[in-house]
Structures are given as C-alpha cells and as structure tokens.
Amino acid sequence: MARRWPAWRGVLPPAAWLILLALLPWWLGLPLLLALAIAVTVLQQRLARAHAALIRRALRWGLPGVLFALQRVLGGDAFAWGAALLGALAGYTLLAGLDAWLDRGQRRAPAAAPSAEWPELAMAPIGPAAEIIELQPPAWQVAADGLLDPLGGRVAYRDGVYLFEIGGCIDGAGAPAAFSPCGRWFAAHMRSGRGVLLWDRLRGRQHRLRGWRLGGWYRGQPYLVRRDDDMPLALSAVLGDDDVEET
C-alpha cells in the first residue's frame, strides 16, 4: 500500500476541488472557472509552467463540479441531467480549444534546432555538392606532317591510318586529330562521315561515335556534343547510343 500512496496523493487535491465546486452554488463556481480561464490566457507568458499546468488541471476537474451543482439546482430530473451533459460537451470542447491555443508554441518547437547544434546545421551542405564543369577545348592538329605524341615519339598519318611510333595504329580516321592533356586519349574526325573516333590508349579500346563531336576534355576525360548549343555529355553517358561502335 505504501507504493500506491503517491498516486492517491496526486488525485486527492483535484477530487477535493471537484467536490467543493459541486457543493457551492453554480453561480459562484462558474465565474471562478471563467476567471481561471481568463487568467491562464492573458498571463500565459508571465505564469510559470507549473502554475499554468495547475490552472488548466483545475479547469478540467472543476467543470464537472459546476455542472453537478447546476443539475442539482434544476431539480435533478432527466431535464437537469440533459442540460448538464450538454454543458459538459460544450465546456470540454472549449477547454480543448483553449489547450490547443496555449500549446501552439510547443508544436512549433521541434522544428527549431537546439542552439548548440545551430552552427553545425548552418554549415552543413544541403543536398549533393554542385560541380561546375569547365571543358578544356581540344587542340586539333593537321596530321600531314605528323604529330608529336605526348607519351613519346611521333605519329605518322597516311591514307586514313595513324601509325604511332611507340606502338599501335588507328585506321579510318580523318586528318584533324587531338590528344587529351595527359595523352591517354587520342581523338580524330571520322573519315567516312560526320563523327569522332576516340581511342582509350590505357585500356586499348576504340569508340567510333557517329553524329557526335568532341566538345572538350574535363579531368582528362572526353565530353561530347551533337550540336554547339547542346550540353556536353561524358563518354559513359554517350556509350548507350545506337550510333556508337566499340572495338
């Protein structure tokens, strides 16, 4: 029984308040409840949280006592109990609205970050980091007199065939050609029609891209366009096109 005493101790004061208002005339209890409601509304910012909670609890427990006093004055018959029930419906509806209005600031509180974490949240990036791509234009060279290979040696051009002094050859290509800044990629116009030929010298793979043009280099990788006003696309995005031939 000793463990249950704190719970009973919390119920006894509001129960005593309810009984007091039930014994008082309703025309004394009702103005008292109205005064408490006005006080907690007007003085919300000045009242301590514990005092505001006590007044709101007094309103919830005091309303049944006032209604019981009202039905007793009306004679205690069915009409009196009906009027008390209607009063309870209206009263608790008003109390629910009052609670919602008083708690309006608490509902917005979770949206605000704690002050200690605010600098970290302000500095945190929102979404993926944006990257501005600035292409390095290709340096096209006429291969009539041969080209200087960035990886070593020279490159000779004869009848649509590029012969690399350090090894390898490319056929079916036009005279204008270009190397990537690091020398990994070799690019040339396709001889038979509009398009570009790309050779990945590191992997030994050739890509013949009909209808595409070399827009430039970014981080040593080729970016391609179909027209001058198109957005450049990386080679990985272009390889799914039907006009792409890999060898």
C-alpha atoms as an extended CHARMM CRD file, in Angstrom:
* protein
*
       247  EXT
         1         1  MET       CA              0.0000000000        0.0000000000        0.0000000000  PROA      1               0.0000000000
         2         2  ALA       CA              2.8950000000        2.3690000000        0.6330000000  PROA      2               0.0000000000
         3         3  ARG       CA              3.8430000000        2.3060000000       -3.0340000000  PROA      3               0.0000000000
         4         4  ARG       CA              0.3540000000        3.4060000000       -4.1350000000  PROA      4               0.0000000000
         5         5  TRP       CA              0.1460000000        6.3940000000       -1.7920000000  PROA      5               0.0000000000
         6         6  PRO       CA              1.9000000000        8.9000000000       -4.1610000000  PROA      6               0.0000000000
         7         7  ALA       CA             -0.7190000000        8.1850000000       -6.8630000000  PROA      7               0.0000000000
         8         8  TRP       CA             -3.5870000000        8.7740000000       -4.4500000000  PROA      8               0.0000000000
         9         9  ARG       CA             -1.8680000000       11.8860000000       -3.1920000000  PROA      9               0.0000000000
        10        10  GLY       CA             -1.9100000000       13.2750000000       -6.7390000000  PROA      10              0.0000000000
        11        11  VAL       CA             -5.6540000000       12.5670000000       -7.1580000000  PROA      11              0.0000000000
        12        12  LEU       CA             -6.8830000000       13.8790000000       -3.8080000000  PROA      12              0.0000000000
        13        13  PRO       CA             -6.4010000000       17.6530000000       -4.4360000000  PROA      13              0.0000000000
        14        14  PRO       CA             -8.2970000000       17.7220000000       -7.7740000000  PROA      14              0.0000000000
        15        15  ALA       CA            -11.0140000000       15.4580000000       -6.3310000000  PROA      15              0.0000000000
        16        16  ALA       CA            -11.4020000000       17.8170000000       -3.3660000000  PROA      16              0.0000000000
        17        17  TRP       CA            -11.6370000000       20.7530000000       -5.7990000000  PROA      17              0.0000000000
        18        18  LEU       CA            -14.3650000000       18.9470000000       -7.7840000000  PROA      18              0.0000000000
        19        19  ILE       CA            -16.3720000000       18.2190000000       -4.6380000000  PROA      19              0.0000000000
        20        20  LEU       CA            -16.0070000000       21.8180000000       -3.4430000000  PROA      20              0.0000000000
        21        21  LEU       CA            -17.4370000000       23.2250000000       -6.6890000000  PROA      21              0.0000000000
        22        22  ALA       CA            -20.2200000000       20.6260000000       -6.6380000000  PROA      22              0.0000000000
        23        23  LEU       CA            -21.2610000000       21.8280000000       -3.1560000000  PROA      23              0.0000000000
        24        24  LEU       CA            -21.0260000000       25.5470000000       -3.9980000000  PROA      24              0.0000000000
        25        25  PRO       CA            -23.8310000000       27.2510000000       -5.9450000000  PROA      25              0.0000000000
        26        26  TRP       CA            -23.1870000000       27.1110000000       -9.6720000000  PROA      26              0.0000000000
        27        27  TRP       CA            -23.3370000000       30.9020000000       -9.9180000000  PROA      27              0.0000000000
        28        28  LEU       CA            -20.2050000000       31.0020000000       -7.7110000000  PROA      28              0.0000000000
        29        29  GLY       CA            -18.3300000000       28.1100000000       -9.3000000000  PROA      29              0.0000000000
        30        30  LEU       CA            -18.8800000000       29.1490000000      -12.9170000000  PROA      30              0.0000000000
        31        31  PRO       CA            -17.4180000000       32.6930000000      -12.5420000000  PROA      31              0.0000000000
        32        32  LEU       CA            -14.4850000000       31.1550000000      -10.7050000000  PROA      32              0.0000000000
        33        33  LEU       CA            -13.7260000000       28.8310000000      -13.6220000000  PROA      33              0.0000000000
        34        34  LEU       CA            -14.1200000000       31.6840000000      -16.1000000000  PROA      34              0.0000000000
        35        35  ALA       CA            -11.6880000000       33.7860000000      -14.0640000000  PROA      35              0.0000000000
        36        36  LEU       CA             -9.1340000000       30.9500000000      -14.1290000000  PROA      36              0.0000000000
        37        37  ALA       CA             -9.5420000000       30.5490000000      -17.9090000000  PROA      37              0.0000000000
        38        38  ILE       CA             -9.0470000000       34.2800000000      -18.4780000000  PROA      38              0.0000000000
        39        39  ALA       CA             -6.0210000000       34.3300000000      -16.1740000000  PROA      39              0.0000000000
        40        40  VAL       CA             -4.2150000000       31.4570000000      -17.8990000000  PROA      40              0.0000000000
        41        41  THR       CA             -4.9510000000       33.0110000000      -21.3100000000  PROA      41              0.0000000000
        42        42  VAL       CA             -3.8960000000       36.5690000000      -20.5260000000  PROA      42              0.0000000000
        43        43  LEU       CA             -0.9870000000       35.7620000000      -18.2160000000  PROA      43              0.0000000000
        44        44  GLN       CA              0.3800000000       32.7960000000      -20.1570000000  PROA      44              0.0000000000
        45        45  GLN       CA              3.7770000000       34.4030000000      -20.7310000000  PROA      45              0.0000000000
        46        46  ARG       CA              4.1390000000       35.5120000000      -17.1060000000  PROA      46              0.0000000000
        47        47  LEU       CA              2.9820000000       32.3410000000      -15.3780000000  PROA      47              0.0000000000
        48        48  ALA       CA              5.4470000000       29.6140000000      -14.5450000000  PROA      48              0.0000000000
        49        49  ARG       CA              4.8850000000       26.3930000000      -16.4360000000  PROA      49              0.0000000000
        50        50  ALA       CA              3.8990000000       24.5560000000      -13.2570000000  PROA      50              0.0000000000
        51        51  HSD       CA              1.3530000000       27.2410000000      -12.3270000000  PROA      51              0.0000000000
        52        52  ALA       CA             -0.1760000000       27.2500000000      -15.8150000000  PROA      52              0.0000000000
        53        53  ALA       CA             -0.4620000000       23.4500000000      -15.7350000000  PROA      53              0.0000000000
        54        54  LEU       CA             -2.1380000000       23.6580000000      -12.3040000000  PROA      54              0.0000000000
        55        55  ILE       CA             -4.7520000000       26.1480000000      -13.5520000000  PROA      55              0.0000000000
        56        56  ARG       CA             -5.5100000000       24.0370000000      -16.6410000000  PROA      56              0.0000000000
        57        57  ARG       CA             -5.9250000000       20.9770000000      -14.4510000000  PROA      57              0.0000000000
        58        58  ALA       CA             -8.2490000000       22.9310000000      -12.1550000000  PROA      58              0.0000000000
        59        59  LEU       CA            -10.4180000000       23.8280000000      -15.1720000000  PROA      59              0.0000000000
        60        60  ARG       CA            -10.7090000000       20.2030000000      -16.3070000000  PROA      60              0.0000000000
        61        61  TRP       CA            -11.5860000000       18.9170000000      -12.8270000000  PROA      61              0.0000000000
        62        62  GLY       CA            -13.7230000000       21.8700000000      -11.8130000000  PROA      62              0.0000000000
        63        63  LEU       CA            -16.1130000000       21.7670000000      -14.7730000000  PROA      63              0.0000000000
        64        64  PRO       CA            -17.8810000000       18.5350000000      -13.6680000000  PROA      64              0.0000000000
        65        65  GLY       CA            -18.3850000000       20.0160000000      -10.1680000000  PROA      65              0.0000000000
        66        66  VAL       CA            -20.0560000000       23.1630000000      -11.5620000000  PROA      66              0.0000000000
        67        67  LEU       CA            -22.2770000000       21.0740000000      -13.8460000000  PROA      67              0.0000000000
        68        68  PHE       CA            -23.2920000000       18.8380000000      -10.9340000000  PROA      68              0.0000000000
        69        69  ALA       CA            -24.2250000000       21.9410000000       -8.9390000000  PROA      69              0.0000000000
        70        70  LEU       CA            -26.2410000000       23.1820000000      -11.9410000000  PROA      70              0.0000000000
        71        71  GLN       CA            -28.2710000000       19.9980000000      -12.3170000000  PROA      71              0.0000000000
        72        72  ARG       CA            -28.9380000000       19.9690000000       -8.6050000000  PROA      72              0.0000000000
        73        73  VAL       CA            -30.4600000000       23.4700000000       -8.8320000000  PROA      73              0.0000000000
        74        74  LEU       CA            -32.5610000000       22.4030000000      -11.8470000000  PROA      74              0.0000000000
        75        75  GLY       CA            -34.1880000000       19.6500000000       -9.7990000000  PROA      75              0.0000000000
        76        76  GLY       CA            -32.0440000000       16.6050000000      -10.5560000000  PROA      76              0.0000000000
        77        77  ASP       CA            -34.5210000000       15.1720000000      -13.0930000000  PROA      77              0.0000000000
        78        78  ALA       CA            -33.8930000000       13.9880000000      -16.6290000000  PROA      78              0.0000000000
        79        79  PHE       CA            -34.0280000000       17.5230000000      -17.9940000000  PROA      79              0.0000000000
        80        80  ALA       CA            -31.4490000000       18.6470000000      -15.4310000000  PROA      80              0.0000000000
        81        81  TRP       CA            -29.0860000000       15.8180000000      -16.3190000000  PROA      81              0.0000000000
        82        82  GLY       CA            -29.5640000000       16.5140000000      -20.0440000000  PROA      82              0.0000000000
        83        83  ALA       CA            -28.6610000000       20.1590000000      -19.5180000000  PROA      83              0.0000000000
        84        84  ALA       CA            -25.5790000000       19.0850000000      -17.5180000000  PROA      84              0.0000000000
        85        85  LEU       CA            -24.4630000000       16.7200000000      -20.2930000000  PROA      85              0.0000000000
        86        86  LEU       CA            -24.8780000000       19.4250000000      -22.9260000000  PROA      86              0.0000000000
        87        87  GLY       CA            -22.9100000000       21.7590000000      -20.7020000000  PROA      87              0.0000000000
        88        88  ALA       CA            -20.1500000000       19.1330000000      -20.3910000000  PROA      88              0.0000000000
        89        89  LEU       CA            -19.9840000000       18.7470000000      -24.1980000000  PROA      89              0.0000000000
        90        90  ALA       CA            -19.7390000000       22.4990000000      -24.7410000000  PROA      90              0.0000000000
        91        91  GLY       CA            -17.3750000000       23.0590000000      -21.8180000000  PROA      91              0.0000000000
        92        92  TYR       CA            -14.8500000000       20.3810000000      -22.7100000000  PROA      92              0.0000000000
        93        93  THR       CA            -14.9280000000       21.4810000000      -26.3610000000  PROA      93              0.0000000000
        94        94  LEU       CA            -13.9660000000       24.9720000000      -25.2420000000  PROA      94              0.0000000000
        95        95  LEU       CA            -11.2590000000       23.5560000000      -22.9700000000  PROA      95              0.0000000000
        96        96  ALA       CA             -9.8290000000       21.5340000000      -25.8620000000  PROA      96              0.0000000000
        97        97  GLY       CA             -9.6780000000       24.6880000000      -27.9500000000  PROA      97              0.0000000000
        98        98  LEU       CA             -8.0230000000       26.5610000000      -25.0860000000  PROA      98              0.0000000000
        99        99  ASP       CA             -5.4070000000       23.8110000000      -24.6630000000  PROA      99              0.0000000000
       100       100  ALA       CA             -4.6650000000       23.8300000000      -28.3900000000  PROA      100             0.0000000000
       101       101  TRP       CA             -4.1990000000       27.6000000000      -28.3760000000  PROA      101             0.0000000000
       102       102  LEU       CA             -1.9700000000       27.5460000000      -25.2920000000  PROA      102             0.0000000000
       103       103  ASP       CA              0.1820000000       24.7470000000      -26.7450000000  PROA      103             0.0000000000
       104       104  ARG       CA              0.6130000000       26.3690000000      -30.1670000000  PROA      104             0.0000000000
       105       105  GLY       CA              4.2190000000       27.3770000000      -29.3860000000  PROA      105             0.0000000000
       106       106  GLN       CA              5.1670000000       23.8740000000      -28.2160000000  PROA      106             0.0000000000
       107       107  ARG       CA              4.0140000000       22.3460000000      -31.5250000000  PROA      107             0.0000000000
       108       108  ARG       CA              6.3990000000       24.5950000000      -33.4120000000  PROA      108             0.0000000000
       109       109  ALA       CA              9.3090000000       23.9970000000      -31.0430000000  PROA      109             0.0000000000
       110       110  PRO       CA             10.5570000000       20.6700000000      -32.5250000000  PROA      110             0.0000000000
       111       111  ALA       CA             11.0680000000       22.3660000000      -35.9030000000  PROA      111             0.0000000000
       112       112  ALA       CA             13.7010000000       24.6690000000      -34.3960000000  PROA      112             0.0000000000
       113       113  ALA       CA             17.1480000000       23.2000000000      -33.9020000000  PROA      113             0.0000000000
       114       114  PRO       CA             18.7880000000       23.4000000000      -30.4660000000  PROA      114             0.0000000000
       115       115  SER       CA             21.0150000000       26.4190000000      -30.1450000000  PROA      115             0.0000000000
       116       116  ALA       CA             24.1000000000       24.2730000000      -29.5390000000  PROA      116             0.0000000000
       117       117  GLU       CA             23.6250000000       22.4890000000      -32.8840000000  PROA      117             0.0000000000
       118       118  TRP       CA             22.6420000000       25.5070000000      -34.9560000000  PROA      118             0.0000000000
       119       119  PRO       CA             26.1690000000       26.4310000000      -36.1830000000  PROA      119             0.0000000000
       120       120  GLU       CA             26.7390000000       22.8630000000      -37.3370000000  PROA      120             0.0000000000
       121       121  LEU       CA             23.3940000000       22.7620000000      -39.1550000000  PROA      121             0.0000000000
       122       122  ALA       CA             24.0820000000       26.1070000000      -40.7940000000  PROA      122             0.0000000000
       123       123  MET       CA             27.4360000000       24.8910000000      -42.1040000000  PROA      123             0.0000000000
       124       124  ALA       CA             26.1290000000       21.5060000000      -43.2500000000  PROA      124             0.0000000000
       125       125  PRO       CA             25.6910000000       21.1090000000      -47.0360000000  PROA      125             0.0000000000
       126       126  ILE       CA             22.1410000000       20.7780000000      -48.3630000000  PROA      126             0.0000000000
       127       127  GLY       CA             21.8860000000       18.0790000000      -50.9990000000  PROA      127             0.0000000000
       128       128  PRO       CA             24.7440000000       16.8430000000      -53.1490000000  PROA      128             0.0000000000
       129       129  ALA       CA             27.6110000000       19.2050000000      -53.7530000000  PROA      129             0.0000000000
       130       130  ALA       CA             27.3220000000       21.0820000000      -57.0390000000  PROA      130             0.0000000000
       131       131  GLU       CA             30.1690000000       20.8120000000      -59.5310000000  PROA      131             0.0000000000
       132       132  ILE       CA             30.8630000000       23.2760000000      -62.3200000000  PROA      132             0.0000000000
       133       133  ILE       CA             32.3760000000       21.5570000000      -65.3480000000  PROA      133             0.0000000000
       134       134  GLU       CA             34.6980000000       23.7290000000      -67.4350000000  PROA      134             0.0000000000
       135       135  LEU       CA             35.8520000000       21.9170000000      -70.5410000000  PROA      135             0.0000000000
       136       136  GLN       CA             39.3060000000       22.3490000000      -71.9990000000  PROA      136             0.0000000000
       137       137  PRO       CA             38.8670000000       22.7660000000      -75.7680000000  PROA      137             0.0000000000
       138       138  PRO       CA             40.5910000000       20.1160000000      -77.9110000000  PROA      138             0.0000000000
       139       139  ALA       CA             43.7420000000       21.2530000000      -79.6920000000  PROA      139             0.0000000000
       140       140  TRP       CA             43.1050000000       19.9160000000      -83.1930000000  PROA      140             0.0000000000
       141       141  GLN       CA             46.1910000000       19.4280000000      -85.3480000000  PROA      141             0.0000000000
       142       142  VAL       CA             46.6020000000       18.7430000000      -89.0280000000  PROA      142             0.0000000000
       143       143  ALA       CA             48.4250000000       15.4450000000      -89.3080000000  PROA      143             0.0000000000
       144       144  ALA       CA             50.0060000000       15.9970000000      -92.7160000000  PROA      144             0.0000000000
       145       145  ASP       CA             53.4960000000       16.4000000000      -91.2680000000  PROA      145             0.0000000000
       146       146  GLY       CA             52.9550000000       14.0100000000      -88.3590000000  PROA      146             0.0000000000
       147       147  LEU       CA             52.0950000000       14.6330000000      -84.7330000000  PROA      147             0.0000000000
       148       148  LEU       CA             54.1150000000       14.7550000000      -81.5440000000  PROA      148             0.0000000000
       149       149  ASP       CA             52.8830000000       12.0350000000      -79.1660000000  PROA      149             0.0000000000
       150       150  PRO       CA             52.6140000000       13.2350000000      -75.5060000000  PROA      150             0.0000000000
       151       151  LEU       CA             53.5340000000        9.7060000000      -74.4000000000  PROA      151             0.0000000000
       152       152  GLY       CA             56.6590000000        9.6470000000      -76.5480000000  PROA      152             0.0000000000
       153       153  GLY       CA             57.7250000000        9.5250000000      -80.1690000000  PROA      153             0.0000000000
       154       154  ARG       CA             55.7930000000       10.7570000000      -83.1650000000  PROA      154             0.0000000000
       155       155  VAL       CA             52.6010000000        9.7990000000      -85.0040000000  PROA      155             0.0000000000
       156       156  ALA       CA             52.5580000000        9.4500000000      -88.7860000000  PROA      156             0.0000000000
       157       157  TYR       CA             49.4140000000        9.7630000000      -90.9160000000  PROA      157             0.0000000000
       158       158  ARG       CA             48.9830000000        8.0270000000      -94.2680000000  PROA      158             0.0000000000
       159       159  ASP       CA             45.7320000000        7.4560000000      -96.1800000000  PROA      159             0.0000000000
       160       160  GLY       CA             43.4540000000        7.4940000000      -93.1360000000  PROA      160             0.0000000000
       161       161  VAL       CA             45.7760000000        5.4820000000      -90.9340000000  PROA      161             0.0000000000
       162       162  TYR       CA             47.5960000000        6.8200000000      -87.8690000000  PROA      162             0.0000000000
       163       163  LEU       CA             50.8200000000        4.9870000000      -87.0200000000  PROA      163             0.0000000000
       164       164  PHE       CA             52.1770000000        5.5150000000      -83.5250000000  PROA      164             0.0000000000
       165       165  GLU       CA             55.9200000000        5.2350000000      -83.0660000000  PROA      165             0.0000000000
       166       166  ILE       CA             55.5380000000        3.6940000000      -79.6060000000  PROA      166             0.0000000000
       167       167  GLY       CA             53.0830000000        1.1240000000      -80.9680000000  PROA      167             0.0000000000
       168       168  GLY       CA             49.5360000000        0.9680000000      -82.2470000000  PROA      168             0.0000000000
       169       169  CYS       CA             47.6090000000        2.2210000000      -85.2390000000  PROA      169             0.0000000000
       170       170  ILE       CA             44.2210000000        3.7600000000      -85.9990000000  PROA      170             0.0000000000
       171       171  ASP       CA             42.5690000000        3.4410000000      -89.4180000000  PROA      171             0.0000000000
       172       172  GLY       CA             39.5150000000        5.0360000000      -90.9860000000  PROA      172             0.0000000000
       173       173  ALA       CA             40.2330000000        8.4500000000      -89.4410000000  PROA      173             0.0000000000
       174       174  GLY       CA             40.4670000000       11.9300000000      -90.9230000000  PROA      174             0.0000000000
       175       175  ALA       CA             43.4200000000       14.2780000000      -90.8380000000  PROA      175             0.0000000000
       176       176  PRO       CA             42.4650000000       16.5610000000      -87.8850000000  PROA      176             0.0000000000
       177       177  ALA       CA             43.4580000000       14.8700000000      -84.6260000000  PROA      177             0.0000000000
       178       178  ALA       CA             43.9790000000       15.7680000000      -80.9680000000  PROA      178             0.0000000000
       179       179  PHE       CA             45.3720000000       14.2850000000      -77.7690000000  PROA      179             0.0000000000
       180       180  SER       CA             43.9120000000       14.6680000000      -74.2870000000  PROA      180             0.0000000000
       181       181  PRO       CA             46.0300000000       16.8200000000      -71.9370000000  PROA      181             0.0000000000
       182       182  CYS       CA             47.5470000000       13.7550000000      -70.2780000000  PROA      182             0.0000000000
       183       183  GLY       CA             47.9540000000       11.8600000000      -73.5660000000  PROA      183             0.0000000000
       184       184  ARG       CA             45.7030000000        8.9560000000      -72.5540000000  PROA      184             0.0000000000
       185       185  TRP       CA             43.0560000000        9.6940000000      -75.1970000000  PROA      185             0.0000000000
       186       186  PHE       CA             43.5450000000       10.1510000000      -78.9330000000  PROA      186             0.0000000000
       187       187  ALA       CA             40.7290000000       11.7470000000      -80.9460000000  PROA      187             0.0000000000
       188       188  ALA       CA             40.2780000000       12.1400000000      -84.6810000000  PROA      188             0.0000000000
       189       189  HSD       CA             37.4800000000       13.0380000000      -87.0550000000  PROA      189             0.0000000000
       190       190  MET       CA             35.9350000000       10.0320000000      -88.7350000000  PROA      190             0.0000000000
       191       191  ARG       CA             36.9010000000        9.8020000000      -92.4030000000  PROA      191             0.0000000000
       192       192  SER       CA             33.6610000000        8.2450000000      -93.6240000000  PROA      192             0.0000000000
       193       193  GLY       CA             31.0450000000       10.7060000000      -92.4600000000  PROA      193             0.0000000000
       194       194  ARG       CA             30.3070000000       13.0100000000      -89.5490000000  PROA      194             0.0000000000
       195       195  GLY       CA             31.5360000000       11.7570000000      -86.2050000000  PROA      195             0.0000000000
       196       196  VAL       CA             34.5440000000       11.3450000000      -83.9690000000  PROA      196             0.0000000000
       197       197  LEU       CA             36.8770000000        8.4550000000      -83.2100000000  PROA      197             0.0000000000
       198       198  LEU       CA             38.2060000000        8.0600000000      -79.6810000000  PROA      198             0.0000000000
       199       199  TRP       CA             40.9870000000        5.7180000000      -78.6150000000  PROA      199             0.0000000000
       200       200  ASP       CA             41.4770000000        4.9360000000      -74.9390000000  PROA      200             0.0000000000
       201       201  ARG       CA             45.1630000000        4.1640000000      -75.0250000000  PROA      201             0.0000000000
       202       202  LEU       CA             45.2490000000        2.9640000000      -71.4230000000  PROA      202             0.0000000000
       203       203  ARG       CA             42.6120000000        0.2630000000      -71.9910000000  PROA      203             0.0000000000
       204       204  GLY       CA             43.2490000000       -0.2390000000      -75.6880000000  PROA      204             0.0000000000
       205       205  ARG       CA             39.6120000000        0.4090000000      -76.6810000000  PROA      205             0.0000000000
       206       206  GLN       CA             38.3260000000        2.4020000000      -79.6430000000  PROA      206             0.0000000000
       207       207  HSD       CA             34.9720000000        4.1830000000      -79.8400000000  PROA      207             0.0000000000
       208       208  ARG       CA             33.5760000000        5.3610000000      -83.1800000000  PROA      208             0.0000000000
       209       209  LEU       CA             30.8180000000        7.8530000000      -82.4020000000  PROA      209             0.0000000000
       210       210  ARG       CA             28.7630000000        8.7130000000      -85.4830000000  PROA      210             0.0000000000
       211       211  GLY       CA             26.8920000000       12.0070000000      -85.1930000000  PROA      211             0.0000000000
       212       212  TRP       CA             28.9510000000       13.1760000000      -82.2000000000  PROA      212             0.0000000000
       213       213  ARG       CA             31.6700000000       15.7830000000      -81.8520000000  PROA      213             0.0000000000
       214       214  LEU       CA             34.3720000000       16.1960000000      -79.2530000000  PROA      214             0.0000000000
       215       215  GLY       CA             33.3340000000       19.1380000000      -77.0800000000  PROA      215             0.0000000000
       216       216  GLY       CA             36.4190000000       19.1560000000      -74.8770000000  PROA      216             0.0000000000
       217       217  TRP       CA             38.2950000000       17.4860000000      -72.0410000000  PROA      217             0.0000000000
       218       218  TYR       CA             37.4770000000       17.5010000000      -68.3370000000  PROA      218             0.0000000000
       219       219  ARG       CA             39.8000000000       15.8140000000      -65.8530000000  PROA      219             0.0000000000
       220       220  GLY       CA             41.4130000000       14.0280000000      -68.7490000000  PROA      220             0.0000000000
       221       221  GLN       CA             38.1280000000       12.5170000000      -69.9910000000  PROA      221             0.0000000000
       222       222  PRO       CA             36.3300000000       13.3090000000      -73.2730000000  PROA      222             0.0000000000
       223       223  TYR       CA             32.9780000000       15.1450000000      -73.3060000000  PROA      223             0.0000000000
       224       224  LEU       CA             30.8700000000       15.0820000000      -76.4450000000  PROA      224             0.0000000000
       225       225  VAL       CA             28.1180000000       17.1080000000      -78.1060000000  PROA      225             0.0000000000
       226       226  ARG       CA             25.8970000000       16.7090000000      -81.1620000000  PROA      226             0.0000000000
       227       227  ARG       CA             25.4170000000       20.4420000000      -81.7390000000  PROA      227             0.0000000000
       228       228  ASP       CA             27.1210000000       23.5810000000      -80.4840000000  PROA      228             0.0000000000
       229       229  ASP       CA             24.2660000000       24.5270000000      -78.1280000000  PROA      229             0.0000000000
       230       230  ASP       CA             23.9740000000       21.0450000000      -76.5660000000  PROA      230             0.0000000000
       231       231  MET       CA             25.0450000000       20.2510000000      -73.0350000000  PROA      231             0.0000000000
       232       232  PRO       CA             28.3110000000       18.2510000000      -73.1230000000  PROA      232             0.0000000000
       233       233  LEU       CA             27.9730000000       14.6210000000      -72.0800000000  PROA      233             0.0000000000
       234       234  ALA       CA             30.6030000000       12.3180000000      -70.6640000000  PROA      234             0.0000000000
       235       235  LEU       CA             31.5970000000        9.3440000000      -72.7690000000  PROA      235             0.0000000000
       236       236  SER       CA             29.9450000000        6.9720000000      -70.2800000000  PROA      236             0.0000000000
       237       237  ALA       CA             26.5920000000        8.6930000000      -70.9730000000  PROA      237             0.0000000000
       238       238  VAL       CA             27.0740000000        8.5040000000      -74.7440000000  PROA      238             0.0000000000
       239       239  LEU       CA             28.0330000000        4.8350000000      -74.9740000000  PROA      239             0.0000000000
       240       240  GLY       CA             24.3970000000        3.7290000000      -74.8560000000  PROA      240             0.0000000000
       241       241  ASP       CA             23.6670000000        5.4510000000      -78.1770000000  PROA      241             0.0000000000
       242       242  ASP       CA             22.9080000000        3.2720000000      -81.2380000000  PROA      242             0.0000000000
       243       243  ASP       CA             25.4750000000        5.1570000000      -83.3420000000  PROA      243             0.0000000000
       244       244  VAL       CA             28.3430000000        4.1290000000      -81.0720000000  PROA      244             0.0000000000
       245       245  GLU       CA             30.7350000000        1.4200000000      -82.2560000000  PROA      245             0.0000000000
       246       246  GLU       CA             33.2980000000       -0.0350000000      -79.8590000000  PROA      246             0.0000000000
       247       247  THR       CA             36.3340000000       -2.0400000000      -80.8940000000  PROA      247             0.0000000000
